[in-house]
């Protein structure tokens, strides 16, 4: 009986070591995958940059860069946060919509609208490397 307990304990310890020492089970990505994904991401970032610097989003020829000369001063790393203009805690896309609707006099975009995704991609890309600080003013 003692030998069975000993064998069982050794088996459990070996199994635990195998799990602990084995690489994490994750998706494996090829260099080709990473390159393609980066290209697709940068295409969306570039579209967002074009939108940010154009008057396409509004009805009055105002563009995002007239208030925010570059996207970095929008501080996307601080969202979600309380926005005085809206009167509640909002996500970045909601503040973008406030700007589209008010200074630009345009129509708001759905959160999953490709133009909204492009704007957020550009704005956050411009702040890459900055630590996240939700709620900060």
GROMACS .gro file of N, CA, C and O in nm, residues 13-135:
model
  492
   13UNK      N    1   0.394   1.452  -0.889
   13UNK     CA    2   0.504   1.549  -0.891
   13UNK      C    3   0.564   1.562  -1.031
   13UNK      O    4   0.591   1.673  -1.077
   14UNK      N    5   0.583   1.451  -1.099
   14UNK     CA    6   0.638   1.455  -1.235
   14UNK      C    7   0.541   1.526  -1.329
   14UNK      O    8   0.581   1.611  -1.410
   15UNK      N    9   0.413   1.497  -1.317
   15UNK     CA   10   0.312   1.562  -1.401
   15UNK      C   11   0.310   1.712  -1.376
   15UNK      O   12   0.304   1.793  -1.470
   16UNK      N   13   0.319   1.751  -1.250
   16UNK     CA   14   0.319   1.894  -1.217
   16UNK      C   15   0.442   1.962  -1.274
   16UNK      O   16   0.433   2.073  -1.328
   17UNK      N   17   0.556   1.899  -1.267
   17UNK     CA   18   0.678   1.955  -1.323
   17UNK      C   19   0.669   1.968  -1.474
   17UNK      O   20   0.714   2.067  -1.532
   18UNK      N   21   0.610   1.869  -1.538
   18UNK     CA   22   0.595   1.874  -1.684
   18UNK      C   23   0.507   1.992  -1.724
   18UNK      O   24   0.537   2.063  -1.820
   19UNK      N   25   0.401   2.014  -1.653
   19UNK     CA   26   0.312   2.126  -1.684
   19UNK      C   27   0.384   2.258  -1.657
   19UNK      O   28   0.379   2.351  -1.736
   20UNK      N   29   0.453   2.266  -1.546
   20UNK     CA   30   0.522   2.388  -1.507
   20UNK      C   31   0.635   2.422  -1.605
   20UNK      O   32   0.657   2.538  -1.637
   21UNK      N   33   0.708   2.322  -1.650
   21UNK     CA   34   0.822   2.345  -1.739
   21UNK      C   35   0.785   2.357  -1.886
   21UNK      O   36   0.862   2.406  -1.966
   22UNK      N   37   0.667   2.313  -1.922
   22UNK     CA   38   0.628   2.318  -2.063
   22UNK      C   39   0.591   2.461  -2.102
   22UNK      O   40   0.546   2.539  -2.019
   23UNK      N   41   0.611   2.498  -2.229
   23UNK     CA   42   0.574   2.633  -2.272
   23UNK      C   43   0.424   2.653  -2.262
   23UNK      O   44   0.347   2.559  -2.271
   24UNK      N   45   0.385   2.776  -2.242
   24UNK     CA   46   0.242   2.808  -2.234
   24UNK      C   47   0.175   2.770  -2.365
   24UNK      O   48   0.233   2.785  -2.472
   25UNK      N   49   0.055   2.723  -2.355
   25UNK     CA   50  -0.020   2.686  -2.474
   25UNK      C   51  -0.091   2.810  -2.526
   25UNK      O   52  -0.190   2.856  -2.469
   26UNK      N   53  -0.036   2.867  -2.632
   26UNK     CA   54  -0.094   2.986  -2.693
   26UNK      C   55  -0.095   2.966  -2.843
   26UNK      O   56  -0.032   2.874  -2.895
   27UNK      N   57  -0.164   3.056  -2.908
   27UNK     CA   58  -0.160   3.052  -3.054
   27UNK      C   59  -0.017   3.082  -3.097
   27UNK      O   60   0.051   3.163  -3.036
   28UNK      N   61   0.024   3.017  -3.201
   28UNK     CA   62   0.156   3.044  -3.255
   28UNK      C   63   0.140   3.128  -3.380
   28UNK      O   64   0.058   3.098  -3.465
   29UNK      N   65   0.216   3.236  -3.389
   29UNK     CA   66   0.207   3.327  -3.501
   29UNK      C   67   0.336   3.320  -3.581
   29UNK      O   68   0.445   3.322  -3.524
   30UNK      N   69   0.322   3.319  -3.710
   30UNK     CA   70   0.439   3.320  -3.796
   30UNK      C   71   0.480   3.465  -3.820
   30UNK      O   72   0.403   3.558  -3.798
   31UNK      N   73   0.601   3.483  -3.867
   31UNK     CA   74   0.648   3.618  -3.903
   31UNK      C   75   0.557   3.676  -4.012
   31UNK      O   76   0.529   3.795  -4.012
   32UNK      N   77   0.512   3.590  -4.102
   32UNK     CA   78   0.421   3.635  -4.208
   32UNK      C   79   0.290   3.687  -4.149
   32UNK      O   80   0.238   3.790  -4.194
   33UNK      N   81   0.236   3.615  -4.047
   33UNK     CA   82   0.113   3.661  -3.980
   33UNK      C   83   0.136   3.799  -3.920
   33UNK      O   84   0.056   3.890  -3.939
   34UNK      N   85   0.243   3.813  -3.845
   34UNK     CA   86   0.271   3.939  -3.776
   34UNK      C   87   0.289   4.053  -3.875
   34UNK      O   88   0.239   4.164  -3.852
   35UNK      N   89   0.357   4.027  -3.985
   35UNK     CA   90   0.378   4.130  -4.086
   35UNK      C   91   0.246   4.172  -4.149
   35UNK      O   92   0.219   4.291  -4.164
   36UNK      N   93   0.161   4.077  -4.182
   36UNK     CA   94   0.031   4.106  -4.242
   36UNK      C   95  -0.056   4.185  -4.145
   36UNK      O   96  -0.120   4.284  -4.182
   37UNK      N   97  -0.058   4.144  -4.019
   37UNK     CA   98  -0.140   4.212  -3.918
   37UNK      C   99  -0.091   4.355  -3.897
   37UNK      O  100  -0.171   4.447  -3.881
   38UNK      N  101   0.040   4.374  -3.894
   38UNK     CA  102   0.097   4.507  -3.879
   38UNK      C  103   0.058   4.595  -3.998
   38UNK      O  104   0.022   4.712  -3.981
   39UNK      N  105   0.063   4.539  -4.120
   39UNK     CA  106   0.025   4.615  -4.239
   39UNK      C  107  -0.122   4.655  -4.233
   39UNK      O  108  -0.157   4.768  -4.266
   40UNK      N  109  -0.207   4.562  -4.193
   40UNK     CA  110  -0.350   4.593  -4.184
   40UNK      C  111  -0.376   4.698  -4.076
   40UNK      O  112  -0.456   4.790  -4.096
   41UNK      N  113  -0.309   4.685  -3.963
   41UNK     CA  114  -0.324   4.783  -3.856
   41UNK      C  115  -0.279   4.921  -3.904
   41UNK      O  116  -0.349   5.021  -3.884
   42UNK      N  117  -0.163   4.929  -3.967
   42UNK     CA  118  -0.111   5.058  -4.011
   42UNK      C  119  -0.199   5.118  -4.120
   42UNK      O  120  -0.210   5.242  -4.129
   43UNK      N  121  -0.263   5.038  -4.201
   43UNK     CA  122  -0.356   5.091  -4.301
   43UNK      C  123  -0.473   5.161  -4.231
   43UNK      O  124  -0.517   5.269  -4.274
   44UNK      N  125  -0.522   5.103  -4.122
   44UNK     CA  126  -0.631   5.164  -4.045
   44UNK      C  127  -0.580   5.291  -3.975
   44UNK      O  128  -0.649   5.394  -3.974
   45UNK      N  129  -0.461   5.287  -3.918
   45UNK     CA  130  -0.402   5.406  -3.855
   45UNK      C  131  -0.390   5.518  -3.959
   45UNK      O  132  -0.426   5.634  -3.931
   46UNK      N  133  -0.342   5.486  -4.077
   46UNK     CA  134  -0.326   5.588  -4.182
   46UNK      C  135  -0.459   5.646  -4.224
   46UNK      O  136  -0.469   5.767  -4.250
   47UNK      N  137  -0.563   5.563  -4.231
   47UNK     CA  138  -0.697   5.612  -4.263
   47UNK      C  139  -0.744   5.707  -4.152
   47UNK      O  140  -0.803   5.811  -4.179
   48UNK      N  141  -0.718   5.671  -4.028
   48UNK     CA  142  -0.754   5.757  -3.916
   48UNK      C  143  -0.680   5.891  -3.920
   48UNK      O  144  -0.739   5.996  -3.892
   49UNK      N  145  -0.555   5.888  -3.958
   49UNK     CA  146  -0.479   6.013  -3.970
   49UNK      C  147  -0.540   6.103  -4.077
   49UNK      O  148  -0.554   6.224  -4.057
   50UNK      N  149  -0.577   6.045  -4.190
   50UNK     CA  150  -0.641   6.123  -4.296
   50UNK      C  151  -0.771   6.186  -4.247
   50UNK      O  152  -0.797   6.304  -4.271
   51UNK      N  153  -0.853   6.107  -4.177
   51UNK     CA  154  -0.980   6.159  -4.125
   51UNK      C  155  -0.955   6.271  -4.024
   51UNK      O  156  -1.025   6.372  -4.024
   52UNK      N  157  -0.859   6.251  -3.937
   52UNK     CA  158  -0.828   6.347  -3.831
   52UNK      C  159  -0.790   6.483  -3.889
   52UNK      O  160  -0.823   6.587  -3.832
   53UNK      N  161  -0.722   6.482  -4.001
   53UNK     CA  162  -0.673   6.606  -4.062
   53UNK      C  163  -0.761   6.656  -4.176
   53UNK      O  164  -0.722   6.747  -4.248
   54UNK      N  165  -0.879   6.598  -4.192
   54UNK     CA  166  -0.970   6.642  -4.298
   54UNK      C  167  -1.098   6.699  -4.237
   54UNK      O  168  -1.125   6.681  -4.119
   55UNK      N  169  -1.177   6.762  -4.319
   55UNK     CA  170  -1.306   6.816  -4.273
   55UNK      C  171  -1.421   6.723  -4.310
   55UNK      O  172  -1.537   6.760  -4.297
   56UNK      N  173  -1.389   6.602  -4.351
   56UNK     CA  174  -1.490   6.505  -4.397
   56UNK      C  175  -1.594   6.469  -4.291
   56UNK      O  176  -1.709   6.439  -4.323
   57UNK      N  177  -1.557   6.471  -4.164
   57UNK     CA  178  -1.647   6.426  -4.057
   57UNK      C  179  -1.753   6.528  -4.019
   57UNK      O  180  -1.851   6.494  -3.954
   58UNK      N  181  -1.733   6.652  -4.058
   58UNK     CA  182  -1.826   6.757  -4.018
   58UNK      C  183  -1.897   6.821  -4.135
   58UNK      O  184  -1.873   6.788  -4.251
   59UNK      N  185  -1.985   6.915  -4.101
   59UNK     CA  186  -2.063   6.986  -4.203
   59UNK      C  187  -2.014   7.129  -4.221
   59UNK      O  188  -2.072   7.205  -4.298
   60UNK      N  189  -1.908   7.168  -4.150
   60UNK     CA  190  -1.869   7.309  -4.149
   60UNK      C  191  -1.722   7.333  -4.183
   60UNK      O  192  -1.667   7.437  -4.147
   61UNK      N  193  -1.656   7.241  -4.245
   61UNK     CA  194  -1.514   7.247  -4.284
   61UNK      C  195  -1.416   7.248  -4.167
   61UNK      O  196  -1.297   7.269  -4.188
   62UNK      N  197  -1.462   7.223  -4.046
   62UNK     CA  198  -1.373   7.212  -3.931
   62UNK      C  199  -1.318   7.069  -3.926
   62UNK      O  200  -1.389   6.973  -3.957
   63UNK      N  201  -1.193   7.056  -3.888
   63UNK     CA  202  -1.132   6.924  -3.874
   63UNK      C  203  -1.081   6.906  -3.731
   63UNK      O  204  -1.064   7.004  -3.657
   64UNK      N  205  -1.057   6.782  -3.694
   64UNK     CA  206  -1.010   6.751  -3.558
   64UNK      C  207  -0.882   6.827  -3.524
   64UNK      O  208  -0.864   6.873  -3.412
   65UNK      N  209  -0.793   6.838  -3.624
   65UNK     CA  210  -0.663   6.900  -3.597
   65UNK      C  211  -0.668   7.050  -3.576
   65UNK      O  212  -0.570   7.111  -3.536
   66UNK      N  213  -0.783   7.112  -3.597
   66UNK     CA  214  -0.793   7.254  -3.568
   66UNK      C  215  -0.796   7.279  -3.418
   66UNK      O  216  -0.749   7.383  -3.371
   67UNK      N  217  -0.852   7.186  -3.342
   67UNK     CA  218  -0.849   7.196  -3.195
   67UNK      C  219  -0.732   7.117  -3.137
   67UNK      O  220  -0.678   7.152  -3.033
   68UNK      N  221  -0.696   7.010  -3.204
   68UNK     CA  222  -0.590   6.919  -3.158
   68UNK      C  223  -0.488   6.908  -3.271
   68UNK      O  224  -0.499   6.817  -3.355
   69UNK      N  225  -0.388   6.997  -3.276
   69UNK     CA  226  -0.293   6.998  -3.388
   69UNK      C  227  -0.231   6.862  -3.419
   69UNK      O  228  -0.205   6.830  -3.534
   70UNK      N  229  -0.210   6.782  -3.318
   70UNK     CA  230  -0.172   6.643  -3.342
   70UNK      C  231  -0.251   6.559  -3.242
   70UNK      O  232  -0.295   6.609  -3.139
   71UNK      N  233  -0.269   6.438  -3.273
   71UNK     CA  234  -0.358   6.353  -3.192
   71UNK      C  235  -0.305   6.325  -3.052
   71UNK      O  236  -0.382   6.286  -2.965
   72UNK      N  237  -0.178   6.350  -3.028
   72UNK     CA  238  -0.123   6.317  -2.897
   72UNK      C  239  -0.184   6.401  -2.786
   72UNK      O  240  -0.195   6.355  -2.673
   73UNK      N  241  -0.228   6.522  -2.818
   73UNK     CA  242  -0.282   6.606  -2.711
   73UNK      C  243  -0.429   6.575  -2.680
   73UNK      O  244  -0.493   6.647  -2.605
   74UNK      N  245  -0.481   6.466  -2.735
   74UNK     CA  246  -0.614   6.419  -2.697
   74UNK      C  247  -0.606   6.326  -2.576
   74UNK      O  248  -0.708   6.293  -2.517
   75UNK      N  249  -0.487   6.280  -2.543
   75UNK     CA  250  -0.460   6.195  -2.427
   75UNK      C  251  -0.552   6.073  -2.417
   75UNK      O  252  -0.622   6.054  -2.317
   76UNK      N  253  -0.549   5.988  -2.518
   76UNK     CA  254  -0.636   5.869  -2.516
   76UNK      C  255  -0.605   5.772  -2.402
   76UNK      O  256  -0.691   5.694  -2.363
   77UNK      N  257  -0.485   5.781  -2.348
   77UNK     CA  258  -0.446   5.692  -2.240
   77UNK      C  259  -0.519   5.722  -2.111
   77UNK      O  260  -0.513   5.645  -2.015
   78UNK      N  261  -0.594   5.833  -2.106
   78UNK     CA  262  -0.665   5.871  -1.984
   78UNK      C  263  -0.812   5.828  -1.984
   78UNK      O  264  -0.883   5.854  -1.887
   79UNK      N  265  -0.856   5.766  -2.091
   79UNK     CA  266  -0.996   5.719  -2.099
   79UNK      C  267  -1.007   5.576  -2.051
   79UNK      O  268  -0.913   5.500  -2.068
   80UNK      N  269  -1.120   5.541  -1.991
   80UNK     CA  270  -1.239   5.621  -1.963
   80UNK      C  271  -1.211   5.724  -1.853
   80UNK      O  272  -1.130   5.701  -1.765
   81UNK      N  273  -1.283   5.837  -1.864
   81UNK     CA  274  -1.272   5.941  -1.763
   81UNK      C  275  -1.395   6.031  -1.767
   81UNK      O  276  -1.471   6.028  -1.863
   82UNK      N  277  -1.411   6.109  -1.660
   82UNK     CA  278  -1.523   6.203  -1.654
   82UNK      C  279  -1.495   6.316  -1.752
   82UNK      O  280  -1.388   6.374  -1.751
   83UNK      N  281  -1.595   6.345  -1.834
   83UNK     CA  282  -1.586   6.456  -1.928
   83UNK      C  283  -1.692   6.559  -1.894
   83UNK      O  284  -1.812   6.530  -1.900
   84UNK      N  285  -1.646   6.676  -1.858
   84UNK     CA  286  -1.735   6.785  -1.817
   84UNK      C  287  -1.838   6.816  -1.926
   84UNK      O  288  -1.955   6.838  -1.896
   85UNK      N  289  -1.795   6.816  -2.053
   85UNK     CA  290  -1.885   6.849  -2.164
   85UNK      C  291  -2.004   6.753  -2.173
   85UNK      O  292  -2.113   6.790  -2.215
   86UNK      N  293  -1.981   6.628  -2.135
   86UNK     CA  294  -2.083   6.524  -2.148
   86UNK      C  295  -2.153   6.498  -2.015
   86UNK      O  296  -2.266   6.452  -2.011
   87UNK      N  297  -2.084   6.528  -1.908
   87UNK     CA  298  -2.144   6.515  -1.775
   87UNK      C  299  -2.140   6.375  -1.716
   87UNK      O  300  -2.216   6.345  -1.624
   88UNK      N  301  -2.051   6.291  -1.765
   88UNK     CA  302  -2.039   6.155  -1.712
   88UNK      C  303  -1.904   6.096  -1.754
   88UNK      O  304  -1.832   6.155  -1.834
   89UNK      N  305  -1.876   5.980  -1.701
   89UNK     CA  306  -1.756   5.907  -1.741
   89UNK      C  307  -1.781   5.847  -1.879
   89UNK      O  308  -1.885   5.785  -1.902
   90UNK      N  309  -1.688   5.870  -1.970
   90UNK     CA  310  -1.705   5.824  -2.108
   90UNK      C  311  -1.581   5.752  -2.158
   90UNK      O  312  -1.472   5.768  -2.103
   91UNK      N  313  -1.601   5.678  -2.263
   91UNK     CA  314  -1.492   5.614  -2.335
   91UNK      C  315  -1.442   5.710  -2.442
   91UNK      O  316  -1.510   5.807  -2.479
   92UNK      N  317  -1.325   5.685  -2.497
   92UNK     CA  318  -1.267   5.772  -2.600
   92UNK      C  319  -1.362   5.792  -2.717
   92UNK      O  320  -1.379   5.905  -2.764
   93UNK      N  321  -1.427   5.687  -2.765
   93UNK     CA  322  -1.514   5.702  -2.882
   93UNK      C  323  -1.629   5.798  -2.855
   93UNK      O  324  -1.675   5.868  -2.945
   94UNK      N  325  -1.675   5.804  -2.729
   94UNK     CA  326  -1.783   5.896  -2.696
   94UNK      C  327  -1.736   6.041  -2.700
   94UNK      O  328  -1.810   6.130  -2.744
   95UNK      N  329  -1.613   6.066  -2.660
   95UNK     CA  330  -1.559   6.201  -2.667
   95UNK      C  331  -1.535   6.239  -2.812
   95UNK      O  332  -1.559   6.353  -2.852
   96UNK      N  333  -1.488   6.145  -2.892
   96UNK     CA  334  -1.471   6.171  -3.036
   96UNK      C  335  -1.605   6.210  -3.095
   96UNK      O  336  -1.616   6.307  -3.171
   97UNK      N  337  -1.710   6.136  -3.060
   97UNK     CA  338  -1.844   6.169  -3.111
   97UNK      C  339  -1.890   6.306  -3.065
   97UNK      O  340  -1.956   6.378  -3.141
   98UNK      N  341  -1.859   6.343  -2.941
   98UNK     CA  342  -1.896   6.476  -2.894
   98UNK      C  343  -1.831   6.582  -2.983
   98UNK      O  344  -1.895   6.678  -3.025
   99UNK      N  345  -1.704   6.562  -3.014
   99UNK     CA  346  -1.633   6.657  -3.100
   99UNK      C  347  -1.691   6.659  -3.242
   99UNK      O  348  -1.706   6.765  -3.302
  100UNK      N  349  -1.724   6.542  -3.295
  100UNK     CA  350  -1.783   6.536  -3.429
  100UNK      C  351  -1.917   6.611  -3.429
  100UNK      O  352  -1.946   6.688  -3.521
  101UNK      N  353  -1.997   6.590  -3.327
  101UNK     CA  354  -2.130   6.647  -3.321
  101UNK      C  355  -2.129   6.797  -3.290
  101UNK      O  356  -2.213   6.871  -3.340
  102UNK      N  357  -2.036   6.842  -3.210
  102UNK     CA  358  -2.037   6.982  -3.166
  102UNK      C  359  -1.944   7.070  -3.249
  102UNK      O  360  -1.994   7.138  -3.339
  103UNK      N  361  -1.816   7.073  -3.226
  103UNK     CA  362  -1.735   7.164  -3.308
  103UNK      C  363  -1.744   7.136  -3.459
  103UNK      O  364  -1.750   7.227  -3.539
  104UNK      N  365  -1.751   7.007  -3.498
  104UNK     CA  366  -1.753   6.974  -3.640
  104UNK      C  367  -1.894   6.978  -3.701
  104UNK      O  368  -1.908   6.978  -3.822
  105UNK      N  369  -1.995   6.978  -3.616
  105UNK     CA  370  -2.135   6.978  -3.661
  105UNK      C  371  -2.166   6.861  -3.755
  105UNK      O  372  -2.237   6.877  -3.854
  106UNK      N  373  -2.110   6.745  -3.722
  106UNK     CA  374  -2.132   6.626  -3.803
  106UNK      C  375  -2.222   6.526  -3.734
  106UNK      O  376  -2.275   6.552  -3.626
  107UNK      N  377  -2.240   6.413  -3.797
  107UNK     CA  378  -2.321   6.305  -3.742
  107UNK      C  379  -2.231   6.208  -3.667
  107UNK      O  380  -2.124   6.171  -3.716
  108UNK      N  381  -2.278   6.164  -3.550
  108UNK     CA  382  -2.197   6.073  -3.468
  108UNK      C  383  -2.177   5.940  -3.540
  108UNK      O  384  -2.255   5.903  -3.628
  109UNK      N  385  -2.075   5.871  -3.501
  109UNK     CA  386  -2.040   5.740  -3.558
  109UNK      C  387  -2.066   5.631  -3.456
  109UNK      O  388  -2.043   5.652  -3.336
  110UNK      N  389  -2.109   5.516  -3.501
  110UNK     CA  390  -2.123   5.400  -3.414
  110UNK      C  391  -1.984   5.358  -3.365
  110UNK      O  392  -1.884   5.382  -3.433
  111UNK      N  393  -1.980   5.298  -3.248
  111UNK     CA  394  -1.852   5.255  -3.191
  111UNK      C  395  -1.777   5.161  -3.284
  111UNK      O  396  -1.653   5.162  -3.287
  112UNK      N  397  -1.851   5.081  -3.362
  112UNK     CA  398  -1.785   4.985  -3.451
  112UNK      C  399  -1.777   5.034  -3.596
  112UNK      O  400  -1.740   4.958  -3.685
  113UNK      N  401  -1.808   5.160  -3.620
  113UNK     CA  402  -1.796   5.217  -3.753
  113UNK      C  403  -1.647   5.217  -3.793
  113UNK      O  404  -1.562   5.255  -3.712
  114UNK      N  405  -1.615   5.175  -3.914
  114UNK     CA  406  -1.474   5.173  -3.955
  114UNK      C  407  -1.403   5.308  -3.940
  114UNK      O  408  -1.284   5.313  -3.908
  115UNK      N  409  -1.477   5.419  -3.959
  115UNK     CA  410  -1.415   5.550  -3.941
  115UNK      C  411  -1.383   5.576  -3.793
  115UNK      O  412  -1.280   5.634  -3.762
  116UNK      N  413  -1.472   5.533  -3.704
  116UNK     CA  414  -1.446   5.550  -3.561
  116UNK      C  415  -1.327   5.464  -3.519
  116UNK      O  416  -1.240   5.509  -3.443
  117UNK      N  417  -1.322   5.342  -3.568
  117UNK     CA  418  -1.209   5.254  -3.537
  117UNK      C  419  -1.079   5.316  -3.589
  117UNK      O  420  -0.977   5.316  -3.520
  118UNK      N  421  -1.083   5.372  -3.709
  118UNK     CA  422  -0.964   5.434  -3.767
  118UNK      C  423  -0.920   5.555  -3.685
  118UNK      O  424  -0.800   5.572  -3.659
  119UNK      N  425  -1.015   5.639  -3.644
  119UNK     CA  426  -0.979   5.755  -3.562
  119UNK      C  427  -0.915   5.711  -3.430
  119UNK      O  428  -0.811   5.765  -3.389
  120UNK      N  429  -0.974   5.613  -3.364
  120UNK     CA  430  -0.918   5.565  -3.237
  120UNK      C  431  -0.782   5.500  -3.257
  120UNK      O  432  -0.692   5.517  -3.175
  121UNK      N  433  -0.766   5.427  -3.367
  121UNK     CA  434  -0.637   5.364  -3.396
  121UNK      C  435  -0.529   5.469  -3.413
  121UNK      O  436  -0.419   5.458  -3.357
  122UNK      N  437  -0.560   5.573  -3.489
  122UNK     CA  438  -0.461   5.681  -3.511
  122UNK      C  439  -0.429   5.753  -3.381
  122UNK      O  440  -0.312   5.774  -3.346
  123UNK      N  441  -0.533   5.793  -3.308
  123UNK     CA  442  -0.513   5.869  -3.185
  123UNK      C  443  -0.430   5.789  -3.084
  123UNK      O  444  -0.335   5.840  -3.025
  124UNK      N  445  -0.465   5.663  -3.065
  124UNK     CA  446  -0.390   5.583  -2.967
  124UNK      C  447  -0.250   5.547  -3.019
  124UNK      O  448  -0.155   5.539  -2.940
  125UNK      N  449  -0.235   5.529  -3.150
  125UNK     CA  450  -0.104   5.501  -3.208
  125UNK      C  451  -0.009   5.617  -3.182
  125UNK      O  452   0.109   5.597  -3.151
  126UNK      N  453  -0.059   5.738  -3.193
  126UNK     CA  454   0.024   5.856  -3.169
  126UNK      C  455   0.074   5.862  -3.025
  126UNK      O  456   0.174   5.928  -2.998
  127UNK      N  457   0.006   5.796  -2.933
  127UNK     CA  458   0.046   5.796  -2.792
  127UNK      C  459   0.109   5.663  -2.750
  127UNK      O  460   0.123   5.637  -2.630
  128UNK      N  461   0.149   5.582  -2.845
  128UNK     CA  462   0.208   5.452  -2.810
  128UNK      C  463   0.327   5.474  -2.718
  128UNK      O  464   0.399   5.572  -2.729
  129UNK      N  465   0.339   5.385  -2.622
  129UNK     CA  466   0.448   5.393  -2.525
  129UNK      C  467   0.415   5.471  -2.399
  129UNK      O  468   0.489   5.467  -2.303
  130UNK      N  469   0.304   5.544  -2.401
  130UNK     CA  470   0.263   5.621  -2.283
  130UNK      C  471   0.181   5.529  -2.193
  130UNK      O  472   0.094   5.457  -2.241
  131UNK      N  473   0.210   5.533  -2.063
  131UNK     CA  474   0.139   5.443  -1.973
  131UNK      C  475  -0.009   5.480  -1.963
  131UNK      O  476  -0.046   5.598  -1.973
  132UNK      N  477  -0.091   5.380  -1.945
  132UNK     CA  478  -0.235   5.401  -1.927
  132UNK      C  479  -0.262   5.468  -1.794
  132UNK      O  480  -0.205   5.428  -1.692
  133UNK      N  481  -0.347   5.569  -1.794
  133UNK     CA  482  -0.386   5.637  -1.670
  133UNK      C  483  -0.535   5.673  -1.675
  133UNK      O  484  -0.570   5.791  -1.678
  134UNK      N  485  -0.622   5.571  -1.678
  134UNK     CA  486  -0.766   5.599  -1.685
  134UNK      C  487  -0.809   5.694  -1.575
  134UNK      O  488  -0.765   5.684  -1.461
  135UNK      N  489  -0.897   5.789  -1.612
  135UNK     CA  490  -0.952   5.881  -1.516
  135UNK      C  491  -0.869   6.005  -1.491
  135UNK      O  492  -0.914   6.099  -1.425
   0.00000   0.00000   0.00000
